[in-house]
XYZ file of N, CA and C in Angstrom:
837
model
N 114.642 89.362 57.335
C 115.384 88.541 58.377
C 116.199 87.442 57.558
N 117.318 87.101 58.145
C 118.156 85.993 57.523
C 118.002 84.602 58.271
N 118.185 83.616 57.629
C 118.060 82.228 58.159
C 119.102 82.197 59.309
N 118.760 81.564 60.458
C 119.619 81.482 61.510
C 120.107 80.016 61.573
N 121.051 79.645 62.316
C 121.641 78.497 62.556
C 121.578 78.103 64.054
N 121.197 76.910 64.463
C 121.292 76.523 65.835
C 122.500 76.150 66.257
N 123.421 75.802 65.378
C 124.695 75.054 65.514
C 125.593 75.935 66.710
N 125.679 75.387 67.909
C 126.615 75.946 68.825
C 126.033 77.049 69.501
N 124.975 77.514 69.327
C 124.375 78.748 70.017
C 123.513 78.422 71.187
N 122.772 77.359 71.142
C 121.678 77.112 72.106
C 122.103 75.955 72.971
N 121.473 75.937 74.205
C 121.995 74.907 75.206
C 121.279 73.586 74.629
N 121.748 72.412 75.237
C 121.117 71.200 74.828
C 119.834 71.011 75.380
N 118.912 71.521 74.737
C 117.581 71.519 75.314
C 116.754 70.372 75.443
N 115.776 70.590 76.509
C 114.858 69.250 76.688
C 114.211 68.897 75.312
N 113.767 69.708 74.609
C 113.009 69.387 73.297
C 114.041 68.477 72.604
N 115.346 68.870 72.482
C 116.325 68.234 71.675
C 116.380 66.651 72.210
N 116.423 66.623 73.608
C 116.779 65.362 74.224
C 115.534 64.402 73.943
N 114.487 64.938 74.135
C 113.198 64.220 74.038
C 113.034 63.761 72.429
N 113.385 64.657 71.617
C 113.110 64.190 70.234
C 114.082 63.090 69.722
N 115.286 63.314 70.309
C 116.259 62.235 69.895
C 115.840 60.914 70.636
N 115.486 61.021 71.661
C 115.086 59.856 72.427
C 113.955 59.061 71.805
N 112.995 59.883 71.344
C 111.793 59.215 70.580
C 112.196 58.684 69.345
N 113.008 59.442 68.618
C 113.507 58.976 67.227
C 114.248 57.492 67.413
N 115.007 57.505 68.601
C 115.748 56.219 68.836
C 114.751 55.119 69.251
N 113.687 55.441 69.773
C 112.555 54.394 70.057
C 111.996 53.884 68.849
N 111.833 54.641 67.813
C 111.156 54.174 66.551
C 111.977 53.307 65.867
N 113.412 53.245 66.083
C 114.346 52.488 65.252
C 114.790 51.209 65.729
N 114.108 50.857 67.016
C 114.558 49.755 67.811
C 113.285 48.606 67.952
N 113.793 47.309 68.121
C 112.848 46.480 68.170
C 111.998 46.297 69.630
N 112.558 46.804 70.698
C 112.131 46.652 71.919
C 112.738 47.640 72.889
N 112.140 48.048 74.153
C 112.699 48.886 74.913
C 114.098 48.553 75.489
N 114.497 47.380 75.523
C 115.850 47.095 76.046
C 116.839 47.651 75.115
N 116.331 47.507 73.552
C 117.351 48.008 72.770
C 117.349 49.606 72.640
N 116.029 50.051 72.889
C 115.934 51.533 72.898
C 116.893 52.036 73.982
N 116.887 51.408 75.219
C 117.905 52.004 76.290
C 119.188 51.746 75.865
N 119.595 50.745 75.242
C 120.864 50.545 74.851
C 121.343 51.669 73.743
N 120.573 51.996 72.756
C 120.932 52.752 71.996
C 121.011 54.207 72.281
N 120.025 54.575 73.227
C 120.212 55.896 73.770
C 121.341 56.114 74.756
N 121.622 54.892 75.439
C 122.924 54.874 76.104
C 124.223 55.117 75.162
N 124.335 54.413 74.064
C 125.464 54.623 73.062
C 125.493 55.943 72.662
N 124.231 56.552 72.235
C 124.461 57.948 71.851
C 125.089 58.799 72.661
N 124.563 58.761 74.112
C 125.207 59.656 75.078
C 126.655 59.296 75.155
N 126.992 58.034 75.179
C 128.511 57.640 75.388
C 129.392 58.133 74.087
N 128.786 58.353 72.897
C 129.329 58.962 71.735
C 129.550 60.403 71.905
N 128.643 61.123 72.645
C 128.788 62.459 73.012
C 129.904 62.749 74.023
N 129.869 61.885 74.838
C 131.012 61.800 75.990
C 132.438 61.662 75.351
N 132.427 60.659 74.460
C 133.627 60.515 73.542
C 134.135 61.740 72.835
N 133.120 62.399 72.169
C 133.543 63.580 71.486
C 134.054 64.699 72.239
N 133.575 64.738 73.653
C 134.089 65.855 74.545
C 135.429 65.414 74.942
N 135.792 64.249 74.900
C 137.064 63.788 75.385
C 138.157 64.116 74.108
N 137.615 63.752 72.938
C 138.313 64.086 71.866
C 138.560 65.644 71.892
N 137.720 66.367 72.092
C 137.975 67.774 72.037
C 139.043 68.296 73.105
N 138.808 67.602 74.285
C 139.736 67.974 75.339
C 141.223 67.667 74.922
N 141.489 66.652 74.125
C 142.772 66.272 73.905
C 143.278 66.799 72.588
N 142.484 67.687 72.014
C 142.804 68.422 70.764
C 143.966 69.447 71.145
N 144.784 70.132 70.123
C 145.576 71.113 70.372
C 144.770 72.310 70.840
N 145.627 73.127 71.496
C 144.907 74.387 72.100
C 144.292 75.186 71.092
N 144.927 75.477 69.929
C 144.393 76.249 69.127
C 143.054 75.709 68.374
N 142.982 74.329 68.294
C 141.744 73.693 67.861
C 140.760 73.854 68.810
N 141.015 73.753 70.193
C 140.071 73.740 71.147
C 139.501 75.331 71.217
N 140.417 76.282 71.003
C 139.839 77.634 70.889
C 138.682 77.792 69.947
N 138.965 77.203 68.741
C 138.014 77.520 67.432
C 136.786 76.782 67.879
N 137.032 75.511 68.355
C 135.822 74.595 68.600
C 134.909 75.310 69.567
N 135.585 75.948 70.789
C 135.018 76.604 71.713
C 134.138 77.753 71.174
N 134.762 78.554 70.282
C 134.073 79.756 69.650
C 132.829 79.124 68.934
N 132.977 78.111 68.116
C 131.822 77.840 67.310
C 130.726 77.085 68.140
N 131.133 76.843 69.448
C 130.081 76.269 70.299
C 129.544 77.409 71.286
N 129.964 78.654 71.172
C 129.566 79.544 71.880
C 130.233 79.569 73.227
N 131.356 78.790 73.337
C 131.819 78.799 74.759
C 132.993 79.778 75.022
N 133.495 80.524 74.112
C 134.342 81.638 74.481
C 133.495 82.763 75.193
N 132.207 82.491 75.146
C 131.395 83.578 75.694
C 131.354 83.351 77.353
N 132.098 82.220 77.820
C 131.803 81.527 78.872
C 132.377 82.063 80.396
N 132.365 81.244 81.392
C 132.663 81.448 82.586
C 134.038 81.951 82.784
N 134.337 82.883 83.561
C 135.612 83.295 83.613
C 136.646 82.264 84.201
N 138.004 82.403 84.083
C 138.779 81.290 84.511
C 138.778 81.267 85.935
N 138.703 82.133 86.845
C 138.684 81.966 88.270
C 137.555 81.222 88.731
N 136.508 81.482 88.171
C 135.101 80.695 88.486
C 135.283 79.182 88.095
N 135.998 78.968 87.013
C 136.156 77.474 86.632
C 137.157 76.824 87.419
N 138.315 77.556 87.879
C 139.248 76.873 88.815
C 138.667 76.655 90.052
N 137.916 77.478 90.646
C 137.270 77.261 91.738
C 136.354 76.196 92.131
N 135.921 75.781 90.882
C 134.937 74.625 91.006
C 135.666 73.005 91.413
N 134.965 72.502 92.306
C 135.543 71.174 92.877
C 134.667 69.975 92.182
N 135.424 68.923 91.734
C 134.754 67.843 91.060
C 133.870 67.270 92.044
N 134.068 67.183 93.408
C 133.187 66.411 94.427
C 131.907 67.465 94.512
N 132.133 68.597 94.533
C 130.874 69.627 94.625
C 130.118 69.355 93.327
N 130.756 69.229 92.330
C 130.028 69.089 91.085
C 129.049 67.664 91.060
N 129.744 66.681 91.645
C 128.839 65.434 91.772
C 127.860 65.566 92.668
N 127.990 66.442 93.738
C 126.922 66.566 94.812
C 125.906 67.540 94.399
N 126.185 68.309 93.130
C 125.276 69.210 92.803
C 123.752 68.733 92.462
N 123.763 67.493 91.964
C 122.404 66.961 91.524
C 121.640 66.676 92.777
N 122.100 66.742 94.152
C 121.326 66.680 95.330
C 120.765 68.152 95.786
N 121.203 69.244 94.997
C 121.092 70.451 95.496
C 119.553 70.861 95.272
N 119.000 71.655 96.074
C 117.569 72.205 96.022
C 117.258 72.743 94.614
N 116.443 72.234 93.829
C 116.351 72.604 92.440
C 115.811 74.080 92.242
N 115.300 74.783 93.258
C 114.846 76.191 93.221
C 116.109 77.063 93.650
N 117.321 76.515 94.210
C 118.325 77.416 94.374
C 119.017 77.928 93.161
N 119.324 79.138 93.119
C 119.964 79.747 91.829
C 121.281 79.201 91.515
N 121.891 79.041 90.488
C 123.027 78.863 90.143
C 123.882 79.896 89.406
N 123.062 80.896 88.832
C 123.471 82.195 88.477
C 122.388 83.137 88.213
N 122.837 84.447 88.114
C 121.814 85.584 87.962
C 122.313 86.283 86.696
N 121.249 86.466 85.783
C 121.569 87.095 84.610
C 120.694 88.206 84.488
N 121.215 89.537 84.781
C 120.542 90.872 84.767
C 119.376 90.673 85.624
N 119.665 90.233 86.824
C 118.623 89.970 87.819
C 117.755 88.818 87.832
N 117.864 88.161 86.718
C 116.893 87.005 86.675
C 117.790 85.623 86.897
N 117.171 85.060 87.817
C 117.742 83.719 88.262
C 117.717 82.635 87.224
N 118.926 81.780 87.235
C 118.597 80.292 86.589
C 118.866 79.518 87.794
N 117.783 78.574 87.992
C 117.669 77.621 89.130
C 118.492 76.480 88.761
N 118.817 75.844 89.920
C 119.541 74.731 89.875
C 118.871 73.528 89.004
N 117.556 73.503 89.241
C 116.756 72.517 88.455
C 116.952 72.601 87.059
N 117.139 73.792 86.523
C 117.441 73.775 84.874
C 118.626 73.215 84.696
N 119.766 73.373 85.310
C 120.997 72.691 84.926
C 120.901 71.243 85.429
N 120.349 70.880 86.327
C 120.178 69.410 86.772
C 119.399 68.614 85.774
N 118.541 69.347 85.086
C 117.750 68.501 83.979
C 118.678 68.281 82.883
N 119.633 69.247 82.526
C 120.615 68.948 81.398
C 121.556 67.841 81.840
N 121.990 67.620 83.110
C 123.004 66.786 83.613
C 122.426 65.259 84.072
N 121.067 65.224 84.095
C 120.505 64.040 84.760
C 120.925 62.938 83.721
N 120.736 62.978 82.460
C 120.969 61.789 81.621
C 122.444 61.253 81.689
N 123.486 62.199 82.018
C 124.903 61.768 82.054
C 124.927 61.118 83.470
N 124.435 61.600 84.491
C 124.546 60.995 85.840
C 123.999 59.636 85.712
N 122.924 59.318 85.012
C 122.333 58.011 84.779
C 123.361 57.090 84.105
N 123.767 57.541 82.962
C 124.834 56.658 82.199
C 125.997 56.460 82.990
N 126.617 57.446 83.724
C 127.820 57.201 84.464
C 127.518 55.895 85.515
N 126.357 55.931 86.112
C 126.068 54.973 87.027
C 125.845 53.435 86.528
N 125.294 53.635 85.370
C 125.054 52.334 84.614
C 126.365 51.731 84.058
N 127.344 52.654 83.813
C 128.605 52.241 83.360
C 129.713 51.766 84.592
N 129.101 52.112 85.676
C 129.828 51.621 86.892
C 131.211 52.467 86.774
N 131.207 53.629 86.336
C 132.434 54.716 86.312
C 133.002 54.854 87.677
N 134.230 54.979 87.662
C 135.012 55.334 88.985
C 134.478 56.590 89.409
N 134.414 56.920 90.653
C 133.757 58.130 91.254
C 134.585 59.419 90.891
N 135.935 59.179 90.897
C 136.690 60.378 90.607
C 136.591 60.729 88.975
N 136.507 59.736 88.126
C 136.224 60.013 86.747
C 134.898 60.604 86.497
N 133.976 60.049 87.071
C 132.565 60.484 86.785
C 132.457 61.911 87.492
N 133.112 62.238 88.547
C 132.956 63.516 89.089
C 133.641 64.604 88.243
N 134.740 64.272 87.532
C 135.498 65.166 86.762
C 134.657 65.328 85.465
N 133.975 64.474 84.949
C 133.047 64.642 83.711
C 131.888 65.569 84.252
N 131.461 65.107 85.329
C 130.115 65.977 85.804
C 130.451 67.371 85.753
N 131.627 67.855 86.300
C 132.062 69.149 86.444
C 132.171 69.723 85.069
N 132.739 68.929 83.982
C 133.030 69.521 82.828
C 131.519 69.957 82.197
N 130.684 68.957 82.209
C 129.355 69.076 81.649
C 128.549 70.177 82.526
N 128.832 70.321 83.726
C 128.296 71.246 84.586
C 128.670 72.694 84.009
N 129.866 72.843 83.893
C 130.422 74.190 83.255
C 129.915 74.450 81.978
N 129.945 73.467 81.071
C 129.561 73.677 79.594
C 128.008 73.947 79.648
N 127.132 73.304 80.345
C 125.595 73.565 80.176
C 125.419 74.800 80.812
N 125.994 75.118 82.158
C 125.573 76.278 82.742
C 125.940 77.494 81.773
N 127.022 77.473 81.193
C 127.411 78.444 80.292
C 126.454 78.577 79.141
N 126.002 77.402 78.682
C 124.893 77.610 77.544
C 123.685 78.218 78.018
N 123.242 77.766 79.249
C 122.051 78.292 79.810
C 122.010 79.856 79.943
N 123.153 80.397 80.353
C 123.447 81.674 80.557
C 123.369 82.418 79.031
N 123.828 81.854 78.103
C 123.798 82.288 76.645
C 122.303 82.420 76.401
N 121.644 81.287 76.475
C 120.355 81.354 76.094
C 119.573 82.368 76.966
N 119.771 82.571 78.211
C 118.974 83.589 78.998
C 119.243 84.941 78.492
N 120.661 85.195 78.341
C 120.976 86.465 77.704
C 120.120 86.873 76.324
N 120.106 85.846 75.569
C 119.430 86.146 74.314
C 118.023 86.205 74.408
N 117.397 85.346 75.312
C 115.914 85.482 75.481
C 115.554 86.897 76.061
N 116.590 87.324 77.014
C 116.231 88.810 77.572
C 116.167 89.780 76.198
N 117.345 89.660 75.496
C 117.580 90.585 74.384
C 116.407 90.524 73.395
N 115.829 89.359 73.161
C 114.762 89.252 72.222
C 113.433 89.952 72.899
N 113.186 89.993 74.117
C 112.231 90.596 74.750
C 112.403 92.308 74.590
N 113.596 92.641 74.881
C 114.045 94.053 74.692
C 113.739 94.442 73.230
N 114.002 93.517 72.245
C 113.693 93.968 70.837
C 112.182 93.876 70.536
N 111.403 93.526 71.440
C 110.012 93.489 71.268
C 109.558 92.174 70.458
N 110.433 91.190 70.534
C 109.924 90.045 69.711
C 108.868 89.207 70.311
N 108.055 88.418 69.680
C 107.129 87.599 70.322
C 107.124 86.312 69.475
N 106.985 85.374 70.436
C 107.048 83.819 69.977
C 105.884 83.485 68.796
N 106.336 82.797 67.778
C 105.351 82.447 67.038
C 104.682 81.252 67.580
N 103.360 81.221 68.053
C 102.869 80.470 68.904
C 102.323 79.205 67.983
N 102.152 79.515 66.731
C 101.907 78.423 65.758
C 103.120 77.385 65.782
N 104.206 78.157 65.549
C 105.507 77.205 65.314
C 105.741 76.460 66.806
N 105.549 77.056 67.937
C 105.667 76.494 69.278
C 104.744 75.265 69.198
N 103.466 75.490 68.988
C 102.557 74.279 69.096
C 102.962 73.167 68.238
N 103.431 73.741 66.900
C 103.655 72.594 65.872
C 104.858 71.688 66.385
N 106.106 72.522 67.040
C 107.127 71.653 67.417
C 106.764 70.755 68.735
N 105.856 71.283 69.499
C 105.397 70.646 70.715
C 104.787 69.314 70.192
N 103.804 69.308 69.147
C 103.218 68.200 68.715
C 104.027 67.212 68.030
N 105.045 67.870 67.325
C 105.980 67.025 66.715
C 106.850 66.169 67.720
N 107.234 66.799 68.774
C 107.884 65.986 69.685
C 107.161 64.941 70.280
N 105.913 65.429 70.805
C 104.990 64.543 71.392
C 104.598 63.323 70.530
N 104.429 63.504 69.272
C 103.839 62.483 68.428
C 104.876 61.541 67.863
N 106.065 61.949 68.413
C 107.387 60.911 67.945
C 107.445 59.823 68.964
N 106.594 59.912 70.041
C 106.740 58.782 71.000
C 105.357 57.826 70.662
N 105.801 56.735 71.104
C 104.716 55.583 70.894
C 103.304 55.866 71.494
N 103.459 56.462 72.595
C 102.141 56.776 73.258
C 102.380 57.937 74.330
N 101.260 58.469 74.692
C 101.326 59.598 75.702
C 102.033 59.083 77.139
N 101.874 57.858 77.283
C 102.624 57.302 78.590
C 104.113 57.510 78.406
N 104.541 57.019 77.237
C 106.029 57.275 76.979
C 106.410 58.522 76.997
N 105.603 59.526 76.492
C 106.003 60.948 76.540
C 106.053 61.494 77.871
N 105.035 61.171 78.752
C 105.253 61.283 80.098
C 106.275 61.034 80.969
N 106.757 59.712 80.528
C 107.739 59.234 81.211
C 109.051 59.860 80.876
N 109.076 60.164 79.543
C 110.366 60.862 79.076
C 110.611 62.339 79.830
N 109.343 62.925 80.013
C 109.333 64.267 80.599
C 109.695 64.156 82.097
N 109.179 63.159 82.780
C 109.440 62.888 84.145
C 110.938 62.567 84.439
N 111.459 61.814 83.339
C 112.886 61.332 83.599
C 113.830 62.497 83.612
N 113.474 63.500 82.816
C 114.263 64.910 82.894
C 113.740 66.013 83.886
N 112.793 65.477 84.668
C 112.241 66.456 85.703
C 111.509 67.729 85.148
N 110.715 67.469 84.102
C 110.159 68.547 83.505
C 108.525 68.264 83.490
N 107.963 69.367 83.305
C 106.474 69.357 83.040
C 106.088 69.842 81.630
N 104.805 69.435 81.140
C 104.543 69.751 79.922
C 104.712 71.324 79.674
N 104.313 72.022 80.698
C 104.280 73.649 80.618
C 105.745 74.015 80.343
N 106.779 73.334 81.262
C 108.133 73.718 81.241
C 108.709 73.388 79.795
N 108.340 72.323 79.169
C 108.671 72.055 77.891
C 108.182 73.042 76.952
N 106.801 73.476 77.020
C 106.289 74.344 75.999
C 106.989 75.811 76.156
N 107.341 76.133 77.425
C 107.992 77.457 77.624
C 109.318 77.382 77.009
N 110.142 76.243 77.111
C 111.484 76.118 76.654
C 111.427 76.188 74.951
N 110.500 75.543 74.463
C 110.368 75.842 73.018
C 109.989 77.119 72.677
N 109.156 77.942 73.298
C 108.744 79.300 73.166
C 110.030 80.225 73.217
N 110.965 79.806 74.230
C 112.137 80.820 74.409
C 113.076 80.400 73.469
N 113.322 79.195 73.008
C 114.096 78.830 71.638
C 113.416 79.427 70.462
N 112.192 79.627 70.113
C 111.697 80.392 69.100
C 112.105 81.791 69.220
N 112.077 82.335 70.217
C 112.493 83.743 70.355
C 113.958 84.092 70.003
N 114.844 83.005 70.615
C 116.215 83.142 70.305
C 116.565 83.080 68.871
N 115.803 82.095 68.119
C 116.034 81.899 66.761
C 115.628 83.200 65.814
N 114.573 83.701 66.360
C 114.292 85.040 65.747
C 115.271 86.189 65.891
N 115.932 86.133 67.128
C 116.727 87.115 67.499
C 117.928 86.962 66.674
N 118.400 85.661 66.547
C 119.699 85.458 65.692
C 119.647 85.619 64.247
N 118.303 85.646 63.816
C 118.024 85.780 62.414
C 117.747 87.178 62.050
N 117.945 88.232 62.876
C 117.702 89.632 62.466
C 118.713 90.098 61.647
N 118.413 90.931 60.964
C 119.258 91.633 59.924
C 120.514 92.236 60.435
N 120.423 92.865 61.685
C 121.648 93.679 62.260
C 122.551 92.595 62.459
N 122.425 91.403 62.947
C 123.565 90.435 63.158
C 124.454 90.378 61.939
N 123.780 90.256 60.652
C 124.717 90.187 59.563
C 125.433 91.493 59.157
N 124.576 92.680 59.441
C 125.007 93.927 58.893
C 126.181 94.436 59.825
N 126.124 94.050 61.079
C 126.996 94.792 62.141
C 128.353 94.041 62.352
N 128.235 92.810 62.034
C 129.480 91.965 62.241
C 130.105 91.493 60.897
N 131.418 91.640 60.865
C 132.029 91.204 59.645
C 132.994 89.956 59.587
N 132.921 89.193 58.767
C 133.807 87.882 58.823
C 134.542 87.795 57.583
N 135.870 87.624 57.613
C 136.534 87.567 56.299
C 136.726 86.188 55.846
N 136.928 85.777 54.697
C 137.060 84.418 54.234
C 138.019 83.651 54.972
N 139.351 84.180 55.219
C 140.380 83.640 56.134
C 139.781 82.903 57.344
N 139.034 83.828 58.080
C 138.455 83.320 59.353
C 137.527 82.184 59.218
N 136.750 82.341 58.246
C 135.538 81.397 57.838
C 136.216 80.037 57.456
N 137.164 80.019 56.628
C 137.971 78.953 56.110
C 138.519 78.172 57.397
N 139.246 78.935 58.214
C 139.934 78.269 59.438
C 138.773 77.533 60.220
N 137.603 78.272 60.662
C 136.635 77.567 61.182
C 136.124 76.418 60.590
N 135.959 76.269 59.380
C 135.687 75.180 58.376
C 136.597 74.185 58.702
N 137.875 74.373 58.523
C 138.807 73.291 58.739
C 138.763 72.733 60.232
N 138.605 73.601 61.025
C 138.606 72.924 62.468
C 137.315 72.125 62.673
N 136.252 72.591 62.118
C 134.888 71.796 62.135
C 135.087 70.396 61.563
N 135.731 70.432 60.223
C 135.882 69.256 59.526
C 136.811 68.137 60.167
N 137.649 68.685 61.124
C 138.557 67.707 61.905
C 137.638 66.889 62.838
N 136.377 67.342 63.235
C 135.662 66.418 64.244
C 134.148 66.247 63.656
N 134.019 66.730 62.542
C 132.712 66.403 61.885
C 132.744 65.829 60.632
N 132.633 64.450 60.429
C 132.698 63.749 59.194
C 131.926 64.221 58.117
N 130.725 64.675 58.485
C 129.743 65.411 57.270
C 130.415 66.575 56.889
N 130.993 67.492 57.657
C 131.657 68.737 57.406
C 132.941 68.347 56.537
N 133.548 67.427 56.866
C 134.874 66.994 56.197
C 134.410 66.739 54.737
N 133.436 66.094 54.400
C 133.045 65.783 53.046
C 132.529 66.951 52.220
N 132.104 68.056 53.010
C 131.611 69.186 52.277
C 132.556 70.209 51.478
N 132.373 70.905 50.711
C 133.325 71.706 50.054
C 132.981 73.134 50.879
N 134.018 73.945 51.091
C 133.980 75.032 51.754
C 133.003 76.012 51.262
N 132.963 76.221 49.983
C 132.212 77.031 49.260
C 130.766 76.842 49.573
N 130.346 75.507 49.707
C 129.066 75.144 50.032
C 128.429 75.453 51.312
N 129.426 75.450 52.183
C 129.002 76.114 53.646
C 129.583 77.149 54.231
N 130.100 77.902 53.445
C 130.850 79.180 53.885
C 129.670 80.086 54.489
N 128.652 80.178 53.719
C 127.542 81.217 54.338
C 127.113 80.789 55.640
N 126.801 79.402 55.801
C 126.622 79.067 57.175
C 127.616 79.208 58.367
N 128.831 79.039 57.866
C 129.764 79.275 58.746
C 129.873 80.686 59.211
N 129.922 81.402 58.229
C 129.954 82.972 58.471
C 128.913 83.320 59.368
N 127.758 82.820 59.200
C 126.795 83.306 59.986
C 126.817 82.655 61.583
N 127.396 81.521 61.635
C 127.682 80.966 63.124
C 128.699 81.881 63.610
N 129.775 82.336 63.082
C 130.754 83.178 63.465
C 130.133 84.610 63.977
N 129.092 85.156 63.124
C 128.527 86.366 63.412
C 127.774 86.259 64.723
N 127.082 85.202 64.578
C 125.996 84.816 65.828
C 126.907 84.904 67.045
N 128.065 84.171 67.130
C 128.893 84.102 68.317
C 129.421 85.349 68.710
N 129.678 86.296 67.729
C 130.242 87.723 67.976
C 129.026 88.532 68.778
N 127.909 88.293 68.240
C 126.795 89.067 68.764
C 126.584 88.608 70.157
N 126.512 87.185 70.418
C 126.206 86.876 71.818
C 127.367 87.166 72.720
N 128.648 87.200 72.123
C 129.579 87.687 73.006
C 129.456 89.193 73.474
N 129.074 89.953 72.557
C 128.653 91.429 72.929
C 127.508 91.495 73.917
N 126.494 90.705 73.895
C 125.485 90.544 74.772
C 125.902 90.344 76.059
N 126.753 89.359 76.064
C 127.400 88.751 77.458
C 128.164 89.824 78.073
N 128.909 90.722 77.407
C 129.794 91.485 77.675
C 128.986 92.671 78.557
N 127.670 93.093 77.799
C 126.951 94.041 78.401
C 126.123 93.657 79.609
N 125.970 92.284 79.826
C 125.243 91.710 80.925
C 125.731 91.846 82.111
N 124.941 91.799 83.291
C 125.446 91.756 84.597
C 125.181 90.143 84.915
N 126.268 89.406 84.899
C 126.137 88.041 85.238
C 126.931 87.635 86.466
N 126.050 86.725 87.284
C 126.749 86.361 88.628
C 126.607 84.792 88.711
N 127.773 84.090 88.756
C 127.867 82.828 88.889
C 127.731 82.462 90.326
N 126.939 81.397 90.864
C 126.815 81.210 92.316
C 127.203 79.798 92.590
N 127.754 79.038 91.692
C 128.291 77.785 92.061
C 129.507 77.817 92.756
């Protein structure tokens, strides 16, 4: 089995958010500073989204491909979405489905958990309603698309007979939990995202299955990537990623080629899947 890369393939998971929050807490003097730094991190993410939106169309196309977004919602579904409805989405019944993937529902609560952090930051920034609604719509589209990708891959992992590595699941869960100063802080972080401990554990387990799927030999064997395509992807990533800009193409070529193969594989899975968007 080949080493897999998470870059661009998985949704912004709860475990990622919690771990980032905990690491931020360790590096600050008090809770006030913690909140400020967490807010700044999210603001930087928002700024990056804006930078991508202002980039040339050909750059956006490559960025979308590397982020798994070329696998996404059809143009008609996106055009039909209304910014005001996107803002009101957070009040929706969390058990109401937002999409159905091969007969399996993705509930509103899963998407709301991804969006909750941004809704809070927009409110704290006293952002204009129109602007915050537009941004919520953009994030809603992006995260729903990523949740669909993740669900399609998890279903395929099950079809392939893969089983989660429970030791790895437990280890990652404990790592996230131990990164907080106390169990109370950990519980507060879970609550702020609308999750339970069981849901966090299940998400980590699903991520483990997806990583196994993407590292299977057939992903590398069945999909070809030429050097020109990989170099173009490298140049596009380097435009928005300072760390990538400092790297030599030959040092990251293998990783970039694997990213492209994984995206091609997920695209094929999506093409074969029965997906219904209910927003």
